[in-house]
DNA sequence: ACGTTTTCTTGAACTAGTCAAGAAAACGAC
DNA sequence: GTCGTTTTCTTGACTAGTTCAAGAAAACGT
């Protein structure tokens, strides 16, 4: 389904290394994972990988457009491989759980602010804040 | 124009103290200021105020709805007194400068995601990322 | 196989913000 | 006014998430 990690790396001009492949594989299975979760996942596959390596890999992927980083206020950043389709996110205020939401207003939605104040706008980011199902029930038991 | 700080505090049930008044005054003049900028501004007026006091004041105001906090990825949080009208923000990727944008699609815009995955959505946040005028010209001279 | 370039390891550092304990100031009742 | 309670402010240590720096190691192109 998703393109082979090795292929992806080659096409992007990045060297193929074990950590990179592992990161791609993990993120394919676990979208919206945090850097820490990625690190654990990768270590589970490869034995030991330094934290720095994970961050470097994530940065390289971001730079080359293989990955998108979302950084919800008050929560660690999360990474996803679904890119280029301008979708948005639901974020749980309590636990940070993140889900995709397709764009409401067609393809490029709120992409055009009414007045740009001279800014060169490149991207519109839409975050829906709320409580995920789990945290809703947790809230009910102990408010 | 803007309601008297003392009035505001009384109406909200908060005690009126010098730091609180100074924070409200500073933010009225400097919307989208960071906690650090607020601290400096308040210190300029009052002599010395602890960092913690500034954060406590900001938190109290947030809790009571006097203030809204925006936390653009990669930049320190910013605070604004314009609240309750669901407007959005332009943020400069480079320097973090933030400006208001009125909502594109009427009053409550993208407030309704297509599918909520069971989330109880309370708020929609829209951020337009780009380069502010200053950083555009800075970019041109040294890329 | 060789040399260059890129990536990974180790370990220290940094920023924005939080926690904790006590001193001080503001409100409400008398 | 003054007293007692409640809330706020000061000081200073601490944290999470991420980045910086230097060198060792691995991948690619020839």
CSV table of N, CA and C (backbone and C1' of nucleotides) in Angstrom, one decimal, chain C:
chain,number,residue,atom,x,y,z
C,1,DA,P,37.4,-5.4,-1.6
C,1,DA,O5',38.1,-3.9,-1.8
C,1,DA,C5',39.4,-3.8,-2.2
C,1,DA,C4',39.7,-2.4,-2.4
C,1,DA,C3',39.9,-1.6,-1.1
C,1,DA,O3',41.0,-0.7,-1.3
C,1,DA,C1',38.1,-0.6,-2.4
C,2,DC,P,41.4,0.3,-0.2
C,2,DC,O5',40.7,1.6,-0.8
C,2,DC,C5',41.0,2.1,-2.1
C,2,DC,C4',40.8,3.6,-2.2
C,2,DC,C3',41.1,4.3,-0.9
C,2,DC,O3',41.7,5.6,-1.2
C,2,DC,C1',38.7,4.5,-1.4
C,3,DG,P,42.1,6.6,0.0
C,3,DG,O5',41.1,7.7,-0.1
C,3,DG,C5',40.9,8.4,-1.4
C,3,DG,C4',39.6,9.2,-1.4
C,3,DG,C3',39.6,10.3,-0.2
C,3,DG,O3',39.2,11.5,-0.8
C,3,DG,C1',37.7,8.9,-0.1
C,4,DT,P,39.1,12.8,0.1
C,4,DT,O5',37.6,13.1,0.1
C,4,DT,C5',36.9,13.1,-1.2
C,4,DT,C4',35.4,13.1,-0.9
C,4,DT,C3',34.9,14.2,0.0
C,4,DT,O3',33.8,14.9,-0.6
C,4,DT,C1',34.0,12.1,0.7
C,5,DT,P,33.1,16.2,-0.1
C,5,DT,O5',31.8,15.7,0.5
C,5,DT,C5',30.9,14.9,-0.3
C,5,DT,C4',29.9,14.2,0.5
C,5,DT,C3',29.1,15.2,1.5
C,5,DT,O3',27.8,15.1,1.2
C,5,DT,C1',29.8,13.1,2.6
C,6,DT,P,26.7,16.0,1.9
C,6,DT,O5',26.0,15.0,2.9
C,6,DT,C5',25.5,13.7,2.3
C,6,DT,C4',25.2,12.8,3.5
C,6,DT,C3',24.3,13.3,4.6
C,6,DT,O3',23.2,12.4,4.6
C,6,DT,C1',26.2,12.3,5.5
C,7,DT,P,22.0,12.6,5.6
C,7,DT,O5',22.5,11.6,6.8
C,7,DT,C5',22.6,10.2,6.6
C,7,DT,C4',23.1,9.5,7.8
C,7,DT,C3',22.2,9.7,9.1
C,7,DT,O3',22.0,8.4,9.6
C,7,DT,C1',24.4,10.2,9.6
C,8,DC,P,21.0,8.1,10.7
C,8,DC,O5',21.9,7.8,12.0
C,8,DC,C5',22.6,6.6,12.1
C,8,DC,C4',23.6,6.7,13.2
C,8,DC,C3',22.9,6.9,14.6
C,8,DC,O3',23.2,5.7,15.4
C,8,DC,C1',24.7,8.4,14.3
C,9,DT,P,22.7,5.7,16.9
C,9,DT,O5',24.0,6.3,17.7
C,9,DT,C5',25.2,5.6,17.7
C,9,DT,C4',26.2,6.2,18.7
C,9,DT,C3',25.6,6.3,20.1
C,9,DT,O3',26.5,5.7,21.0
C,9,DT,C1',26.5,8.4,19.4
C,10,DT,P,26.0,5.5,22.5
C,10,DT,O5',26.6,6.7,23.3
C,10,DT,C5',28.0,7.0,23.0
C,10,DT,C4',28.3,8.4,23.7
C,10,DT,C3',27.7,8.7,25.0
C,10,DT,O3',28.7,9.0,25.9
C,10,DT,C1',27.4,10.5,23.6
C,11,DG,P,28.4,9.1,27.5
C,11,DG,O5',28.2,10.6,27.7
C,11,DG,C5',29.2,11.6,27.3
C,11,DG,C4',28.6,13.0,27.4
C,11,DG,C3',27.8,13.3,28.6
C,11,DG,O3',28.1,14.6,29.1
C,11,DG,C1',26.7,13.9,26.7
C,12,DA,P,27.7,15.1,30.5
C,12,DA,O5',27.9,16.6,30.4
C,12,DA,C5',28.8,17.1,29.3
C,12,DA,C4',28.1,18.3,28.7
C,12,DA,C3',27.4,19.3,29.6
C,12,DA,O3',27.8,20.6,29.3
C,12,DA,C1',25.9,18.7,27.9
C,13,DA,P,27.3,21.8,30.1
C,13,DA,O5',26.1,22.4,29.3
C,13,DA,C5',26.4,22.8,27.9
C,13,DA,C4',25.1,23.4,27.3
C,13,DA,C3',24.4,24.4,28.2
C,13,DA,O3',24.1,25.5,27.5
C,13,DA,C1',22.9,22.7,27.5
C,14,DC,P,23.6,26.8,28.2
C,14,DC,O5',22.5,27.3,27.2
C,14,DC,C5',22.1,26.6,26.0
C,14,DC,C4',20.6,26.6,25.8
C,14,DC,C3',19.9,27.7,26.6
C,14,DC,O3',19.1,28.5,25.8
C,14,DC,C1',18.9,25.6,26.8
C,15,DT,P,18.5,29.9,26.4
C,15,DT,O5',17.0,29.9,25.8
C,15,DT,C5',16.6,29.0,24.8
C,15,DT,C4',15.2,28.6,25.0
C,15,DT,C3',14.4,29.7,25.8
C,15,DT,O3',13.2,29.9,25.0
C,15,DT,C1',14.1,27.6,26.9
C,16,DA,P,12.3,31.2,25.3
C,16,DA,O5',11.0,30.6,25.9
C,16,DA,C5',10.3,29.6,25.2
C,16,DA,C4',9.4,28.9,26.2
C,16,DA,C3',8.5,29.8,27.1
C,16,DA,O3',7.2,29.4,26.9
C,16,DA,C1',9.7,28.2,28.4
C,17,DG,P,6.0,30.2,27.6
C,17,DG,O5',5.9,29.3,29.0
C,17,DG,C5',5.7,27.9,28.8
C,17,DG,C4',5.9,27.2,30.1
C,17,DG,C3',5.1,27.7,31.3
C,17,DG,O3',4.1,26.6,31.5
C,17,DG,C1',7.3,27.2,31.9
C,18,DT,P,3.1,26.8,32.7
C,18,DT,O5',3.8,25.9,33.9
C,18,DT,C5',4.0,24.5,33.6
C,18,DT,C4',4.6,23.9,34.8
C,18,DT,C3',3.7,24.0,36.1
C,18,DT,O3',3.6,22.7,36.6
C,18,DT,C1',6.0,24.7,36.5
C,19,DC,P,2.6,22.4,37.8
C,19,DC,O5',3.5,22.3,39.1
C,19,DC,C5',4.7,21.6,39.0
C,19,DC,C4',5.4,21.5,40.3
C,19,DC,C3',4.6,21.6,41.5
C,19,DC,O3',5.1,20.7,42.5
C,19,DC,C1',6.2,23.4,41.6
C,20,DA,P,4.3,20.4,43.9
C,20,DA,O5',5.1,21.3,44.9
C,20,DA,C5',6.5,21.3,44.9
C,20,DA,C4',7.0,22.1,46.1
C,20,DA,C3',6.1,22.2,47.3
C,20,DA,O3',6.8,22.2,48.5
C,20,DA,C1',6.6,24.4,46.5
C,21,DA,P,6.1,22.0,49.9
C,21,DA,O5',6.5,23.3,50.6
C,21,DA,C5',7.9,23.6,50.7
C,21,DA,C4',8.1,25.0,51.3
C,21,DA,C3',7.2,25.3,52.4
C,21,DA,O3',7.9,26.0,53.4
C,21,DA,C1',6.9,26.9,50.7
C,22,DG,P,7.3,26.2,54.9
C,22,DG,O5',7.3,27.8,55.0
C,22,DG,C5',8.6,28.4,54.7
C,22,DG,C4',8.2,29.8,54.2
C,22,DG,C3',7.5,30.7,55.2
C,22,DG,O3',8.2,31.9,55.4
C,22,DG,C1',6.5,30.8,53.1
C,23,DA,P,7.8,32.9,56.5
C,23,DA,O5',7.6,34.3,55.7
C,23,DA,C5',8.7,34.8,54.9
C,23,DA,C4',8.1,35.9,54.0
C,23,DA,C3',7.5,37.0,54.9
C,23,DA,O3',7.8,38.3,54.3
C,23,DA,C1',5.9,36.1,53.3
C,24,DA,P,7.3,39.6,54.9
C,24,DA,O5',6.1,40.0,54.0
C,24,DA,C5',6.3,40.2,52.6
C,24,DA,C4',5.0,40.5,51.9
C,24,DA,C3',4.2,41.7,52.5
C,24,DA,O3',3.8,42.5,51.5
C,24,DA,C1',2.8,39.8,52.2
C,25,DA,P,3.5,44.1,51.8
C,25,DA,O5',2.1,44.3,51.1
C,25,DA,C5',1.9,43.9,49.7
C,25,DA,C4',0.5,43.3,49.6
C,25,DA,C3',-0.6,44.3,49.9
C,25,DA,O3',-1.3,44.4,48.7
C,25,DA,C1',-1.0,42.1,50.8
C,26,DA,P,-2.5,45.6,48.5
C,26,DA,O5',-3.8,44.7,48.7
C,26,DA,C5',-4.3,44.1,47.5
C,26,DA,C4',-5.5,43.3,47.9
C,26,DA,C3',-6.8,44.1,48.2
C,26,DA,O3',-7.8,43.7,47.4
C,26,DA,C1',-6.4,42.5,49.9
C,27,DC,P,-9.1,44.6,47.1
C,27,DC,O5',-10.2,43.9,48.0
C,27,DC,C5',-10.8,42.7,47.6
C,27,DC,C4',-11.3,41.9,48.8
C,27,DC,C3',-12.6,42.4,49.4
C,27,DC,O3',-13.6,41.5,49.2
C,27,DC,C1',-11.0,41.8,51.1
C,28,DG,P,-15.1,41.8,49.4
C,28,DG,O5',-15.3,41.4,50.9
C,28,DG,C5',-15.3,40.0,51.2
C,28,DG,C4',-15.6,39.8,52.6
C,28,DG,C3',-16.9,40.5,53.1
C,28,DG,O3',-17.7,39.6,53.9
C,28,DG,C1',-15.0,41.1,54.5
C,29,DA,P,-19.0,40.0,54.6
C,29,DA,O5',-18.6,40.0,56.2
C,29,DA,C5',-18.0,38.8,56.7
C,29,DA,C4',-17.6,39.0,58.2
C,29,DA,C3',-18.8,39.6,59.0
C,29,DA,O3',-18.8,39.0,60.3
C,29,DA,C1',-16.9,41.1,59.1
C,30,DC,P,-20.0,39.2,61.3
C,30,DC,O5',-19.3,40.2,62.4
C,30,DC,C5',-18.2,39.7,63.1
C,30,DC,C4',-17.4,40.9,63.7
C,30,DC,C3',-18.3,41.8,64.7
C,30,DC,O3',-17.8,41.6,66.0
C,30,DC,C1',-17.0,43.1,63.2
